[in-house]
XYZ file of C-alpha atoms in Angstrom:
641
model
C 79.029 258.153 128.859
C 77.965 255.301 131.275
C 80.798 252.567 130.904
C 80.336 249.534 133.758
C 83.552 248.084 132.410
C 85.289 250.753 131.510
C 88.395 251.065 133.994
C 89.858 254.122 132.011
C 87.328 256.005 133.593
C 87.320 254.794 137.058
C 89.883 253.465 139.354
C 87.359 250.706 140.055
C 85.076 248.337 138.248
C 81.080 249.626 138.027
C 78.871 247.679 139.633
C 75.690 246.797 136.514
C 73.108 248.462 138.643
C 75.375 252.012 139.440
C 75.648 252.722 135.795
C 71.940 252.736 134.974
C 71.059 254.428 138.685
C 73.190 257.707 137.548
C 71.743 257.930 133.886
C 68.395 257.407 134.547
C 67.876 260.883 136.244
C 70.420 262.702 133.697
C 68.302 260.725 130.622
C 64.975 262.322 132.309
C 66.578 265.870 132.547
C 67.530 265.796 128.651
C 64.291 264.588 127.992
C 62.188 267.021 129.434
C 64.459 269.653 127.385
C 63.397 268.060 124.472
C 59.939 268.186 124.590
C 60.143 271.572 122.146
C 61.451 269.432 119.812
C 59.102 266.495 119.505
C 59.922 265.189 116.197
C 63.476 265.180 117.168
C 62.773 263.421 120.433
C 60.412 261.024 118.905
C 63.536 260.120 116.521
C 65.282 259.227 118.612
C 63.021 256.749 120.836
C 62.134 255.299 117.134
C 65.928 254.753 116.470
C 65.541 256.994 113.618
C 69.263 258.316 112.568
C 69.685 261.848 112.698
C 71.811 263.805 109.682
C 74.299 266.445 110.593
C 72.009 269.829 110.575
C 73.797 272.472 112.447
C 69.687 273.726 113.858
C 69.850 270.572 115.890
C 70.757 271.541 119.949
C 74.102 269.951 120.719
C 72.704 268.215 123.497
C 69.766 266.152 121.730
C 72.789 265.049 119.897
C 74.347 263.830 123.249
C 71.520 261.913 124.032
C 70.990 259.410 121.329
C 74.904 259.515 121.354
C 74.623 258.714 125.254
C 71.197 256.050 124.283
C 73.822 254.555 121.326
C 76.314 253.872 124.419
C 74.031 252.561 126.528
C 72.382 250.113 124.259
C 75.728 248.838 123.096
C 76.798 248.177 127.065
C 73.370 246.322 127.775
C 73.896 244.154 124.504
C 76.839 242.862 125.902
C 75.870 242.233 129.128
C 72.930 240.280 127.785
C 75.500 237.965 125.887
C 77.998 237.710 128.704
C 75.515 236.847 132.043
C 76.567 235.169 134.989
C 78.454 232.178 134.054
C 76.007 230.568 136.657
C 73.225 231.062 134.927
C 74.183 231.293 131.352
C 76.183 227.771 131.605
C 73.437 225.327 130.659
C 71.936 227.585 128.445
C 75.308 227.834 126.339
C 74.819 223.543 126.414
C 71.747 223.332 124.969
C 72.047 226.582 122.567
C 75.033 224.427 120.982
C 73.235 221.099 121.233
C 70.449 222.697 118.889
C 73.033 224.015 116.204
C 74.760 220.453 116.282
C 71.130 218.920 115.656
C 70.594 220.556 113.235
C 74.003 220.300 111.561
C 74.597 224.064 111.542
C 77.770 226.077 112.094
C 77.310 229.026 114.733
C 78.432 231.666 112.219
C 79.459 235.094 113.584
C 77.072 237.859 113.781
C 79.044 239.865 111.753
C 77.154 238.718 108.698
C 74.393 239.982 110.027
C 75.290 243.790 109.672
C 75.866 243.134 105.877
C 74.424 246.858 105.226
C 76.849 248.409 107.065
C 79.817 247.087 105.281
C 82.054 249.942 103.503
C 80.635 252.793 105.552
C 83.156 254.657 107.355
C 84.522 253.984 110.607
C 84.096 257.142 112.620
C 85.366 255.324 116.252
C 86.835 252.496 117.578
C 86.462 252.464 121.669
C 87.682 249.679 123.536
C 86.587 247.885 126.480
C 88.297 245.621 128.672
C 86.084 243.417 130.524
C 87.202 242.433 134.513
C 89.270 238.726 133.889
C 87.734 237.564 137.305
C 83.978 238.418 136.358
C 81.569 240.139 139.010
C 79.376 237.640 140.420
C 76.196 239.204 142.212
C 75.272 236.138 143.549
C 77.873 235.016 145.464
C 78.853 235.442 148.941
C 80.606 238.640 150.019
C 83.757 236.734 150.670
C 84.068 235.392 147.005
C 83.413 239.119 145.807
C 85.997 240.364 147.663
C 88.239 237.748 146.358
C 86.852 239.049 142.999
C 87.251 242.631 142.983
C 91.064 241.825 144.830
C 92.081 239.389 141.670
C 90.897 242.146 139.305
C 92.841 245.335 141.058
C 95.876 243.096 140.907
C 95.502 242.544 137.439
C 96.977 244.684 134.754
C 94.308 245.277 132.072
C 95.205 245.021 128.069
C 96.259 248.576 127.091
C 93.896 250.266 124.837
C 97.185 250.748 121.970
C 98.439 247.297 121.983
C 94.762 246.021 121.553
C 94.400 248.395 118.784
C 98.186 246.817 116.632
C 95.945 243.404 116.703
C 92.572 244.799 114.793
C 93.258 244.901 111.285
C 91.619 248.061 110.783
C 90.935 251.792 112.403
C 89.294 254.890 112.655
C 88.895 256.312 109.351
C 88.911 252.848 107.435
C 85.788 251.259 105.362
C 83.842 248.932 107.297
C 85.088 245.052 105.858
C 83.153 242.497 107.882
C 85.429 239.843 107.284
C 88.195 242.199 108.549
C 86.231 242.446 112.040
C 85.624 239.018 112.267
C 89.087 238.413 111.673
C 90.290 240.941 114.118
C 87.769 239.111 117.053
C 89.618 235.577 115.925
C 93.103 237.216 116.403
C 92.218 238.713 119.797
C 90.615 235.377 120.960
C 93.511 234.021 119.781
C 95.971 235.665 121.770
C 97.825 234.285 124.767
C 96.652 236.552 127.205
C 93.165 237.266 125.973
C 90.698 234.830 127.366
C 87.445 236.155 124.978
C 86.607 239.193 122.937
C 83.941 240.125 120.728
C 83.377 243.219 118.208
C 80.255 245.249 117.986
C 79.171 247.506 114.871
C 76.455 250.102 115.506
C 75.962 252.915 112.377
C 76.490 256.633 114.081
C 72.991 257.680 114.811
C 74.878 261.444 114.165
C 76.121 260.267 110.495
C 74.442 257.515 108.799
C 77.039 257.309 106.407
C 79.619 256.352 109.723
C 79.554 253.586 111.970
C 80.582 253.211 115.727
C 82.941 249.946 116.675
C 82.766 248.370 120.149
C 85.876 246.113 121.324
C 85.396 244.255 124.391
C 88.205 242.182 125.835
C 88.252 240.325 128.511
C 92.002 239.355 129.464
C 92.953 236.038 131.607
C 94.174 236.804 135.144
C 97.834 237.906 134.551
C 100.083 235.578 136.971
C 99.533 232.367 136.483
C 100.625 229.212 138.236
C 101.292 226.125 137.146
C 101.596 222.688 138.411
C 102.685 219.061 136.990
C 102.206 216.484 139.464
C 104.180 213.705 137.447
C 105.251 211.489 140.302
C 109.259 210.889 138.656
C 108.869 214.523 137.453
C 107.298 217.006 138.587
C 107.099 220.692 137.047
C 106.313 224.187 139.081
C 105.831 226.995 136.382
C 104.670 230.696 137.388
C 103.200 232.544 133.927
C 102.750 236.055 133.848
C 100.615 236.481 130.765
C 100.325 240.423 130.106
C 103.320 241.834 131.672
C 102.055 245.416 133.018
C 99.094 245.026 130.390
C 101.501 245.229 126.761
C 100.507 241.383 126.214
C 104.075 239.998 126.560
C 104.403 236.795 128.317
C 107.191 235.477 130.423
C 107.451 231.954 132.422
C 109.496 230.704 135.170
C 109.514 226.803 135.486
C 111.526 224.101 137.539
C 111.429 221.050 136.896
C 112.659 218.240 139.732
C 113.267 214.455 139.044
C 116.006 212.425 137.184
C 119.271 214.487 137.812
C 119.515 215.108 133.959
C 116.248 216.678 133.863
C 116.884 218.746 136.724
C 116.793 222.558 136.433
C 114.910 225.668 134.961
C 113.223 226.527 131.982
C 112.473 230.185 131.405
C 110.984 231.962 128.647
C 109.976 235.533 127.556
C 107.934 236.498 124.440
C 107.219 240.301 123.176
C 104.152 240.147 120.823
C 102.937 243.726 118.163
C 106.394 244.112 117.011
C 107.575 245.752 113.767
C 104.434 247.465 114.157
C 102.266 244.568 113.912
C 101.954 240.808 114.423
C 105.164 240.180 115.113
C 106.276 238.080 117.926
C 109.898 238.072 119.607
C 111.260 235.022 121.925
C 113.322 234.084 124.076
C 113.709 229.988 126.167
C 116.121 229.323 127.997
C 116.933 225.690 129.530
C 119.295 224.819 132.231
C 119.170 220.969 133.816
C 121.828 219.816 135.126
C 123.086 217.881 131.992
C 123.076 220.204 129.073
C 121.299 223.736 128.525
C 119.288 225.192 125.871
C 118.378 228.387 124.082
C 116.622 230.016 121.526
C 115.910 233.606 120.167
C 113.309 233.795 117.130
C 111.844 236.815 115.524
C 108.283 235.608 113.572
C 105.543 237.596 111.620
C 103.477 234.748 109.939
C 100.151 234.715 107.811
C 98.208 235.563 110.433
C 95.043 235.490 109.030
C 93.929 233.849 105.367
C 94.597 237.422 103.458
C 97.935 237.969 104.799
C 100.493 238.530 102.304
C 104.092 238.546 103.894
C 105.717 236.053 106.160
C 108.916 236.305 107.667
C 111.074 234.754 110.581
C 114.093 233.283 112.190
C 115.240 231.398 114.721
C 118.769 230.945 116.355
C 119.254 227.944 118.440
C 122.456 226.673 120.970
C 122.110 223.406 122.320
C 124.148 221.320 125.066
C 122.844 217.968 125.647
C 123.846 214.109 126.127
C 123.621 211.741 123.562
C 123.333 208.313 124.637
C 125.431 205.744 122.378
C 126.187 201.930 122.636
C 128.941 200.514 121.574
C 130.044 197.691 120.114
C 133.510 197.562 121.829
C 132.603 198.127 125.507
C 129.471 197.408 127.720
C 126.641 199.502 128.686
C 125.579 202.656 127.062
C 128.344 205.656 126.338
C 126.794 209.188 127.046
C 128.425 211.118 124.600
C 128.145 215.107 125.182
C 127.130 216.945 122.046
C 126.773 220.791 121.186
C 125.385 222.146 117.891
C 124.054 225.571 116.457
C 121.014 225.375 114.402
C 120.109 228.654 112.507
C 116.846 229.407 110.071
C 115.287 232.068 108.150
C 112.844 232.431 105.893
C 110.057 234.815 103.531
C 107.009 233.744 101.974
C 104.588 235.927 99.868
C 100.831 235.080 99.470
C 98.831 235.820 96.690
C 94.883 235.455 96.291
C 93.641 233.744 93.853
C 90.974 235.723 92.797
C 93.324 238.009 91.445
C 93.623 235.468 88.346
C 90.143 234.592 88.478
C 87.350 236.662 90.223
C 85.183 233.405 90.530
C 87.289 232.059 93.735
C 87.511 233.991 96.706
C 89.901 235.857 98.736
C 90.743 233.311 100.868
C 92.102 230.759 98.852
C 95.644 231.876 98.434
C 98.899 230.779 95.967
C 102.003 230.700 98.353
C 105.627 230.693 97.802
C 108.668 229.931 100.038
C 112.385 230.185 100.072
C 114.482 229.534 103.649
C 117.771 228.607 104.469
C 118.492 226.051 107.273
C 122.158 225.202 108.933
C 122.941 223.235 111.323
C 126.423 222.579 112.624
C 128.126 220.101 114.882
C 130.777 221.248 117.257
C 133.613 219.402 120.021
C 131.835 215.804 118.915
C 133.753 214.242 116.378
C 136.870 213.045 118.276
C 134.981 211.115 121.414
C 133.448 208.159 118.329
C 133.731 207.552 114.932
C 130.519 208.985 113.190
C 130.735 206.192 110.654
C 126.701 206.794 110.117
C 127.019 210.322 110.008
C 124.388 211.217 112.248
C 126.243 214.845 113.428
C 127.419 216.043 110.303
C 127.059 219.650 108.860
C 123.827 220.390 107.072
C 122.994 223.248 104.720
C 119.575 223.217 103.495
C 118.498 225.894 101.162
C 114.378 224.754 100.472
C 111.656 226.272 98.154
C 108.079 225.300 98.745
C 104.964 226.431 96.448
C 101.525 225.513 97.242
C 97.686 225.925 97.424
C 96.482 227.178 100.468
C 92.688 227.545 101.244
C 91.450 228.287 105.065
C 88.685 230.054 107.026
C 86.922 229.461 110.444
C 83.923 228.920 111.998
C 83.033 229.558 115.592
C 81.689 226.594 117.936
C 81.921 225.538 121.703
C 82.927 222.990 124.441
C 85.271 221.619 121.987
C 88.882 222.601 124.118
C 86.844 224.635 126.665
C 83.968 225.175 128.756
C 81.426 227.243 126.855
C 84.564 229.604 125.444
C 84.050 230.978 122.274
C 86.491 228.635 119.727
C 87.619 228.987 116.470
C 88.193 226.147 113.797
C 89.698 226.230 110.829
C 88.742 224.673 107.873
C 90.070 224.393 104.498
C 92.793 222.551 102.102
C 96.127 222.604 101.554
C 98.912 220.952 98.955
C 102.239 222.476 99.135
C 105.637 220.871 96.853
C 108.711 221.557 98.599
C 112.101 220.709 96.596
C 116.185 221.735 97.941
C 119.412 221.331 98.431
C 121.543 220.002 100.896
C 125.213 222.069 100.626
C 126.587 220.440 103.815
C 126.985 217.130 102.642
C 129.592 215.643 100.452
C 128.408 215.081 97.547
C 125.590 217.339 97.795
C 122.739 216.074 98.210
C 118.702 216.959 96.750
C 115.337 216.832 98.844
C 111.992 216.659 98.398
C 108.468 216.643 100.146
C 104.945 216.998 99.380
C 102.232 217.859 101.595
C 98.630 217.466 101.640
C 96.147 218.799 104.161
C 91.850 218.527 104.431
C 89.644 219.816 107.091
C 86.320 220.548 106.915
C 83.089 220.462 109.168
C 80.397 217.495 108.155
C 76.893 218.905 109.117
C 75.302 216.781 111.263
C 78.654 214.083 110.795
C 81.132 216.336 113.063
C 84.330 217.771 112.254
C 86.953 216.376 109.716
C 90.591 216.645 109.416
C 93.290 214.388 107.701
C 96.723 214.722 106.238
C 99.281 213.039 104.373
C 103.067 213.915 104.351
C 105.933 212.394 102.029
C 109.593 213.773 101.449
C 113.147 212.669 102.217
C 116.747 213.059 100.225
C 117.344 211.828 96.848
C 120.844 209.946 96.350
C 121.666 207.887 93.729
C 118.024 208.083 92.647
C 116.691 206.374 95.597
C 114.602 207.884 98.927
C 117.148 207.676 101.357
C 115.926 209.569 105.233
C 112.561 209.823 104.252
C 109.261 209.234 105.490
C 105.944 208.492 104.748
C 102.941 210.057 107.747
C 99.234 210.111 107.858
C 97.008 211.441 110.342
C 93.051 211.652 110.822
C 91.333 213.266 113.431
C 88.080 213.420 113.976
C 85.420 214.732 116.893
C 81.871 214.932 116.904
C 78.993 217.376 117.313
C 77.918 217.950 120.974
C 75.234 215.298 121.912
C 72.845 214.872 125.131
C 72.231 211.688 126.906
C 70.402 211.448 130.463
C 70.794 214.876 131.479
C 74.684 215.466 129.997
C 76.422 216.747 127.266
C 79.244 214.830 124.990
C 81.190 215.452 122.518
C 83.703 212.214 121.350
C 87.690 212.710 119.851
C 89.339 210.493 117.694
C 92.560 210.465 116.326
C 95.105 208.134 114.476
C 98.448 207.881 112.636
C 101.021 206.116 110.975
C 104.639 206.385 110.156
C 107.103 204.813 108.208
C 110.745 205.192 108.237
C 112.127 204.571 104.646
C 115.921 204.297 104.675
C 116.382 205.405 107.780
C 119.745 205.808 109.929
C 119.867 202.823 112.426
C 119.700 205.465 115.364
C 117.257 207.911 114.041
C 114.064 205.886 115.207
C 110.408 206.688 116.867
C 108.055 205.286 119.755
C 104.924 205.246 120.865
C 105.283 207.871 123.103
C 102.850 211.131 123.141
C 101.783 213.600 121.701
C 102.468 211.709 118.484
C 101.354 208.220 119.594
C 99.082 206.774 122.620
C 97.746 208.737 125.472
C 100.118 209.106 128.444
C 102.725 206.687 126.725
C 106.098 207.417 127.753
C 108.204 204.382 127.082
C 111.695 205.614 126.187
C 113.384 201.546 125.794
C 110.747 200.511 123.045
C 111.858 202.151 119.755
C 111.442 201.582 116.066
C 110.781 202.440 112.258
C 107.459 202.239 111.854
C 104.269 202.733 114.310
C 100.552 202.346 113.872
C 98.330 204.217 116.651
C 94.876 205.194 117.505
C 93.410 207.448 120.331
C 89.691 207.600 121.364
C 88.321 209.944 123.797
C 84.744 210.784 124.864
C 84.274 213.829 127.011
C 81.146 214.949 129.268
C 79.362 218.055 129.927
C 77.877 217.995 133.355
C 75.278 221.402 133.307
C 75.260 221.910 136.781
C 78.010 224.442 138.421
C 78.955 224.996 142.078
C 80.464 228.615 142.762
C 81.587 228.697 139.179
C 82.901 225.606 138.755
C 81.900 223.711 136.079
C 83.079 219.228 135.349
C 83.884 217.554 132.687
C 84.369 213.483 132.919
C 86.933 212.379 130.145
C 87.243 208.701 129.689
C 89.886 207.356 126.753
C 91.704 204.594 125.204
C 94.775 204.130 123.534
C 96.198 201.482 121.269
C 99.143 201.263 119.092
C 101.859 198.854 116.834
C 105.878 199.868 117.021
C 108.024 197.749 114.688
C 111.509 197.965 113.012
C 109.926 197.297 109.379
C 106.272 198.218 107.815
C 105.695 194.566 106.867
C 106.153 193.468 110.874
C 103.941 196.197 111.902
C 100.670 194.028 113.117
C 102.764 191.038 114.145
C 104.680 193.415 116.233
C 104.056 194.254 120.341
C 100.847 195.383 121.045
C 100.651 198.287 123.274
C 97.558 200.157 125.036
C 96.508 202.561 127.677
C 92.849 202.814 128.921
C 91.840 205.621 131.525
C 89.652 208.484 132.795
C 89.752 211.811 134.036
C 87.755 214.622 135.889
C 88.124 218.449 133.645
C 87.709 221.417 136.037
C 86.855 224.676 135.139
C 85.925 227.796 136.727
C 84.156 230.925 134.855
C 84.789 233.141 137.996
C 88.370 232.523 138.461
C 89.484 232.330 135.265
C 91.943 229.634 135.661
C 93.065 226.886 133.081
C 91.453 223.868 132.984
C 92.703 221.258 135.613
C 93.109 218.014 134.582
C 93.034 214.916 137.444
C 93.197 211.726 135.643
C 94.359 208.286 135.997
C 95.742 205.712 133.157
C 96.563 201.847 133.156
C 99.050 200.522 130.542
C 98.619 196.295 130.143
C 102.598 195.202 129.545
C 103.345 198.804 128.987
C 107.447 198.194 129.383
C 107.307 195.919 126.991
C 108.195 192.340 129.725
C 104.617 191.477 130.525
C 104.209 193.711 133.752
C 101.406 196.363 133.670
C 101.686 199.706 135.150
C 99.167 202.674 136.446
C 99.920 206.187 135.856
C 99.043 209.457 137.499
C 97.505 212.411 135.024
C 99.297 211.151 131.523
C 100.371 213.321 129.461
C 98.655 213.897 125.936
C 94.926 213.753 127.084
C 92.451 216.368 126.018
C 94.567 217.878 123.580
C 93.463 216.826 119.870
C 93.937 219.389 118.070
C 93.469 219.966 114.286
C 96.338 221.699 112.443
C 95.384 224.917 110.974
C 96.155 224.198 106.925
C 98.677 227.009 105.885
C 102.501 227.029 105.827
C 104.577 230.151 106.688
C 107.900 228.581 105.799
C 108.860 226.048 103.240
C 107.464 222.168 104.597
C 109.515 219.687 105.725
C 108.280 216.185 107.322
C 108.755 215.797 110.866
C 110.015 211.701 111.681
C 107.997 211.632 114.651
């Protein structure tokens, strides 16, 4: 079988042209054997399927297996050219579809004939993560081929736990699409994309094609914050079994001082399941956390399970009434949750609605407990006292996705989800005394607008209940919206924007918010401005230039930021009025597979809240917008944030 990317069967990556070179001449050979059988070889340059019939020679049956291979292998290369040339084609290919309002829909639905025959193979592919660029100079291959023999590919059996089906299995198209978004999806998959051909051998049987295409494996990372900066080293498919693990230290203030390691094991309890470990060390406090989590992880999912463990060490900084300055007051607690849900179509009461749209219940169990804090202050507002929370959420969930581009990327394939949600969570609260009862509700919308752009909003409401009054609660709302890609002069845009508010309602004095990101202005990272109640809005516009150098491809992000903080709702707009404006260069490149670098520059008019303004060095919170996907694993609480 001639495989270019196939690395099981050579130590090496095949060069495009050495694949065809060797099967021309072995192609001619079992052609010239055929010419007895005509009407058999004419078959089979028609395309015509074959039946199993025992008179048939074993090797005509080779050949239109072998032309099956190598029709599959050119289809793919078609689709996946040199990101040098195929760049500004991707641009205007999406500018068309967002003309005319469409949704790039996956070509899945296009094989609607095949769906329910039987899956006779499933061979998988991996795809080099540094590409093989022809046209570049003999240096830059060489850096190439080097980056790709370091590299540990994606084994072929832990590619296989993500797919939601196998060999043997009816063909469901939704099942493959699913299984592409899952892949895609994954941390250490950069792309992937499924291909169904029907078994020229069996018509009833069809052949599946997985090609993956993995990101480079170590990864380093770099924060350049001037008061603290962050050096990180990923390793994103340990040995190819698509575990992660992360090495980070972070320099600075001495509290923030120290290392921040993680490890996460993905495909456990045979499938989906995903195993982690962080671990925190600066120099005032530590932190760690093991959690075990299979969620919904796609819309037909019917079991959800998880829990997390969590120790924590930290510095809690108090002021007092009796002496000057502010106390730092060291506090340890244990927080510990678990949780099940079960999911259940809808369809299954009424075979109008569709699969998707799902009825979901949830029952968990949260403590948290205090430990060696209660004797350094009296906790008179019982902010570090025992909680027991025993929650039951039921809702309406409704999601699926559509595929798009150069929303979060350059010219990746992305998917968006789309859909409702409206979930009623009610509880107890066991640690308090008396005990205490809590409720939310939560409402979700998404949905892409045709030639309008892309949708999503969401309001959140809960809090305790004593004495019949809302007491801890709060009230969010959030809209975010971006647009279709658009050309002007020569580039391609696509615009963000993206808003909130929050209100505290009968709140603890030091339980309080800011403006600071991800859930407020770009960048904003003002730690002495706090209050109750906040007001923001965040708009971003970010360009396409077509042109690429050695596989590098620019973006120019420009963005502003504006925002009310306040200590009651009805001060809000007479309140401090904060802002950030800035702009940015994005930096990709196709070839060397690295995440996009991000070199950008904000200024913040009064941002310390005394009249003085400042400028910052690559803000945080920039580029980043994006939509939650509407389901809930584990019962819903809202986050005062």
């Amino acid at each position: 079988m001639a495989c270019w990317y196939h690395k099981q069967k050579s130590s090496s990556p095949c060069k495009p042209g050495r694949g065809l070179s060797m099967s021309i001449p072995i192609a001619f050979l079992l052609c010239c054997l055929a010419l007895p059988h005509q009407s058999l070889f004419a078959q089979i340059v028609n395309g015509d399927t074959i039946a199993h019939n025992d008179s048939i020679p074993y090797w005509i049956k080779l050949l239109q297996r072998t032309t099956l291979n190598l029709d599959a292998q050119w289809f793919f290369r078609q689709i996946n050219p040199e990101p040098r040339e195929q760049y500004e084609d991707l641009l205007k290919k999406q500018l068309q579809a967002s003309r005319e309002g469409k949704i790039v829909q996956t070509r899945h639905y296009n094989h609607k004939s095949l769906e329910g025959l039987r899956i006779r193979e499933v061979n998988i592919i991996n795809v080099p993560p540094l590409g093989e660029s022809k046209n570049e100079t003999s240096s830059f291959q060489a850096i190439q081929q080097t980056g790709n023999k370091i590299h540990s590919d994606s084994k072929e059996a832990q590619v296989r736990k993500v797919l939601l089906f196998q060999e043997g299995d009816s063909l469901n198209l939704y099942q493959a699409y699913q299984s592409e978004r899952l892949l895609r999806g994954h941390k250490a998959i950069r792309d992937a994309h499924i291909f169904i051909e029907r078994d020229p051998l069996a018509p009833e049987e069809v052949i599946v094609w997985v090609h993956v295409q993995d990101y480079w494996a170590w990864i380093p990372g770099f924060n350049f914050k001037l008061s603290q900066p962050n050096l990180t080293l990923h390793n994103n498919n340990i040995a190819g079994y698509l575990h992660q693990a992360a090495l980070g230290y972070t320099l600075g203030p001495d509290s923030l001082q120290g290392f921040n390691n993680s490890v996460s094991l993905h495909n456990l309890l045979g499938r989906h399941a995903t195993l982690t470990y962080q671990y925190s060390t600066p120099r005032v406090g530590s932190y760690q956390k093991i959690s075990l989590i299979r969620d919904f992880f796609h819309p037909q999912a019917a079991w959800s399970l998880g829990t997390n463990h969590q120790w924590t060490n930290k510095h809690w900084e108090h002021v007092s009434i009796f002496k000057e300055g502010t106390q730092k007051i060291p506090i340890s607690y244990r927080a510990h949750e678990a949780w099940i849900s079960h999911s259940l179509a809808v369809n299954q009461i009424n075979p109008h609605l569709r699969p998707h749209q799902r009825l979901v219940a949830s029952m968990g169990f949260f403590k948290k407990e205090f430990t060696d804090n209660t004797h350094f202050f009296h906790d008179s507002l019982r902010l570090f006292h025992q909680q027991e929370l025993l929650l039951l959420s039921l809702g309406y969930s409704s999601r699926k996705y559509y595929t798009d581009r150069f929303i979060y990327d350059f010219g990746k394939t992305e998917d968006i989800s789309q859909g409702f949600l409206l979930a009623l969570t009610g509880g107890r609260d066991f640690g308090s005394n008396p005990f205490h009862s809590y409720g939310a509700v939560n409402f979700g919308f998404s949905r892409h607008l045709g030639t309008l752009g892309y949708i999503s909003s969401g309001v959140q409401y809960g809090g305790y209940i004593k004495k019949g009054t809302l007491s801890d609660g709060v009230f969010k709302t959030s809209l975010t919206w971006f647009s279709n890609l658009y050309s002007f002069r020569g580039t391609y845009h696509r615009t963000f924007i993206h808003g909130g508010y929050t209100n505290g309602i009968n709140r603890k004095t030091a339980k309080r918010i800011s403006l600071s990101s991800p859930n407020g202005i770009y960048g904003f990272n003002d730690r002495e401005r706090y209050g109750k109640t906040k007001l923001y809005l965040n708009l971003e516009n970010v360009t396409y230039i077509p042109k690429s150098f050695h596989g590098f491809n620019l973006g120019v992000m420009s963005y502003f930021g504006a925002g009310f903080l306040a200590e009651n709702h009805n001060d809000l707009l007479h309140s401090g009025f904060q802002s950030v404006v800035g702009f940015g260069l994005l930096i990709n490149n196709q070839y060397l597979d690295i995440s996009t670098i991000r070199i950008s520059f904000g200024y913040y008019p009064a941002s310390n809240g005394n009249g003085q303004s400042s400028f910052r060095f690559n803000p945080p919170g920039t580029y980043n917008l994006r939509p939650a996907d509407l389901h809930f694993d584990r019962p819903l609480i809202p986050e005062y944030n």
